């Protein structure tokens, strides 16, 4: 991403897809993934700690069909031919950056959802680690962040396992459809912290 790159919906992705991680393949989603994703994305155990508990099929189809926002580097996670997860990576402005100039964006917002049948195999950690690698590698971002409900231990453990720091514990700052106002966590990582992660 360069300072004078055009802000167009048609710029090719700077990320080289597909990415292989153990027996998973990560690649940009396509419309044909919709049915496979919807098989698990609406399950109550998946939506329990998500901000978006409802899935609008038409909106999701449109999103998968494209054109893709050049700042959206989200991916589908395949196990064999099965879309068993989604990884999210959106490039945004850091605090105080000039929102008028899209190519000053230096932060990545991360997220992940997996189908319950593949939970507990380390896949969540693998997907998160790959998103962080894309953010600091090809996208050359300065910082990544991710948020979750404090109750969502599976998600914040994933963040800690990839080396992100808990930067904020928001006391009753997050609205949960069933529980009302509950605590939320924000995690972050800087590029130099990623460079220093052991074993890299
Ligand atoms: C969050 C999610 C992606 C984690 O995926 P996963 O593949 O099960 O994660 P991993 O196997 O890499 O496990 C990561 C860590 O979390 C722990 N963990 C997993 N599920 C847990 C749970 N329900 N409670 C507490 N810890 C849990 C694992 O034991 C592991 O820690 P350990 O290595 O110290 O044992 C998955 O649970 C999910 O998709 N949940 C529903 C959607 C969601 O909440 N997305 C995140 C929104 S912020």
Coordinates of C-alpha atoms in Angstrom, one line a residue, residues 62-189:
X62 CA -23.8 -9.5 -1.8
X63 CA -20.7 -9.2 0.4
X64 CA -19.3 -12.6 -0.9
X65 CA -20.2 -11.7 -4.5
X66 CA -18.1 -8.5 -4.4
X67 CA -16.7 -6.2 -5.5
X68 CA -14.4 -6.4 -2.6
X69 CA -13.5 -3.3 -0.5
X70 CA -9.7 -3.0 -1.0
X71 CA -9.4 -2.5 2.8
X72 CA -11.2 -5.8 3.6
X73 CA -8.8 -8.8 3.6
X74 CA -11.3 -11.2 5.1
X75 CA -11.1 -14.9 4.2
X76 CA -12.9 -18.1 4.3
X77 CA -11.2 -21.0 6.1
X78 CA -11.5 -24.4 4.2
X79 CA -11.0 -27.8 5.6
X80 CA -11.0 -29.9 2.5
X81 CA -13.8 -28.4 0.5
X82 CA -15.8 -27.3 3.5
X83 CA -15.9 -23.6 4.5
X84 CA -15.5 -24.2 8.3
X85 CA -14.6 -20.7 9.3
X86 CA -14.1 -17.0 8.5
X87 CA -11.2 -14.8 9.3
X88 CA -11.6 -11.0 9.3
X89 CA -9.0 -8.4 8.6
X90 CA -10.1 -4.9 7.9
X91 CA -7.6 -2.0 7.5
X92 CA -8.7 1.1 9.3
X93 CA -7.3 4.5 10.4
X94 CA -5.4 4.6 13.7
X95 CA -6.7 7.1 16.3
X96 CA -6.2 10.7 15.0
X97 CA -5.3 9.6 11.5
X98 CA -6.9 11.6 8.7
X99 CA -9.9 9.7 7.6
X100 CA -9.9 11.6 4.3
X101 CA -6.8 9.9 3.1
X102 CA -7.7 6.2 3.0
X103 CA -4.1 5.1 2.3
X104 CA -2.9 6.4 5.6
X105 CA -4.7 3.5 7.2
X106 CA -2.3 1.7 9.4
X107 CA -4.3 -0.5 11.7
X108 CA -5.8 -4.0 11.2
X109 CA -9.0 -5.0 12.9
X110 CA -9.1 -8.8 13.3
X111 CA -11.8 -11.4 14.0
X112 CA -12.5 -15.1 13.6
X113 CA -15.5 -17.5 13.6
X114 CA -15.2 -21.2 13.3
X115 CA -17.8 -24.0 13.0
X116 CA -18.3 -25.8 16.3
X117 CA -17.3 -29.2 14.9
X118 CA -13.7 -28.0 14.5
X119 CA -13.3 -26.1 17.8
X120 CA -10.6 -27.2 20.2
X121 CA -8.1 -28.3 17.5
X122 CA -5.9 -25.2 17.5
X123 CA -7.5 -23.9 14.3
X124 CA -8.6 -20.6 15.9
X125 CA -5.1 -19.9 16.9
X126 CA -3.7 -20.8 13.5
X127 CA -6.2 -18.6 11.7
X128 CA -5.5 -15.7 14.0
X129 CA -1.7 -16.1 13.6
X130 CA -2.0 -16.1 9.8
X131 CA -4.1 -12.9 9.9
X132 CA -1.5 -11.2 12.0
X133 CA 1.2 -12.4 9.7
X134 CA -0.7 -10.9 6.7
X135 CA -1.3 -7.7 8.6
X136 CA 2.4 -7.1 9.5
X137 CA 3.8 -8.9 6.4
X138 CA 2.2 -8.1 3.1
X139 CA 0.1 -5.2 4.4
X140 CA 2.9 -3.7 6.4
X141 CA 0.5 -2.4 9.1
X142 CA 1.7 -0.7 12.2
X143 CA -0.7 -2.3 14.7
X144 CA -3.5 -4.8 15.0
X145 CA -6.4 -4.9 17.4
X146 CA -9.3 -7.3 18.2
X147 CA -12.1 -7.1 20.7
X148 CA -14.3 -9.6 22.4
X149 CA -16.7 -10.0 25.3
X150 CA -14.7 -10.8 28.5
X151 CA -16.9 -14.0 28.8
X152 CA -15.5 -15.3 25.5
X153 CA -12.4 -17.0 26.9
X154 CA -11.9 -19.1 23.7
X155 CA -11.4 -15.8 21.7
X156 CA -9.2 -13.9 24.1
X157 CA -7.1 -17.0 24.7
X158 CA -6.5 -17.1 20.9
X159 CA -5.4 -13.5 21.1
X160 CA -3.0 -14.2 23.9
X161 CA -1.6 -17.3 22.2
X162 CA -0.6 -15.3 19.1
X163 CA 1.1 -12.7 21.3
X164 CA -1.5 -9.9 21.5
X165 CA -1.7 -7.8 24.7
X166 CA -4.8 -7.0 26.6
X167 CA -4.9 -3.2 26.2
X168 CA -8.4 -2.5 27.6
X169 CA -10.7 -4.1 30.0
X170 CA -13.9 -2.2 29.4
X171 CA -16.2 -2.5 32.5
X172 CA -19.7 -3.1 31.4
X173 CA -18.9 -1.3 28.1
X174 CA -20.3 -4.0 25.8
X175 CA -24.0 -4.8 25.0
X176 CA -25.0 -8.4 25.0
X177 CA -28.4 -9.3 23.7
X178 CA -29.2 -11.6 26.6
X179 CA -27.0 -10.4 29.4
X180 CA -27.2 -6.7 28.9
X181 CA -24.1 -4.6 29.7
X182 CA -21.1 -6.8 30.3
X183 CA -17.3 -6.4 30.2
X184 CA -15.3 -6.3 27.0
X185 CA -11.6 -6.8 26.2
X186 CA -9.5 -5.1 23.5
X187 CA -6.3 -6.7 22.6
X188 CA -3.5 -5.3 20.4
X189 CA -0.1 -5.9 19.0

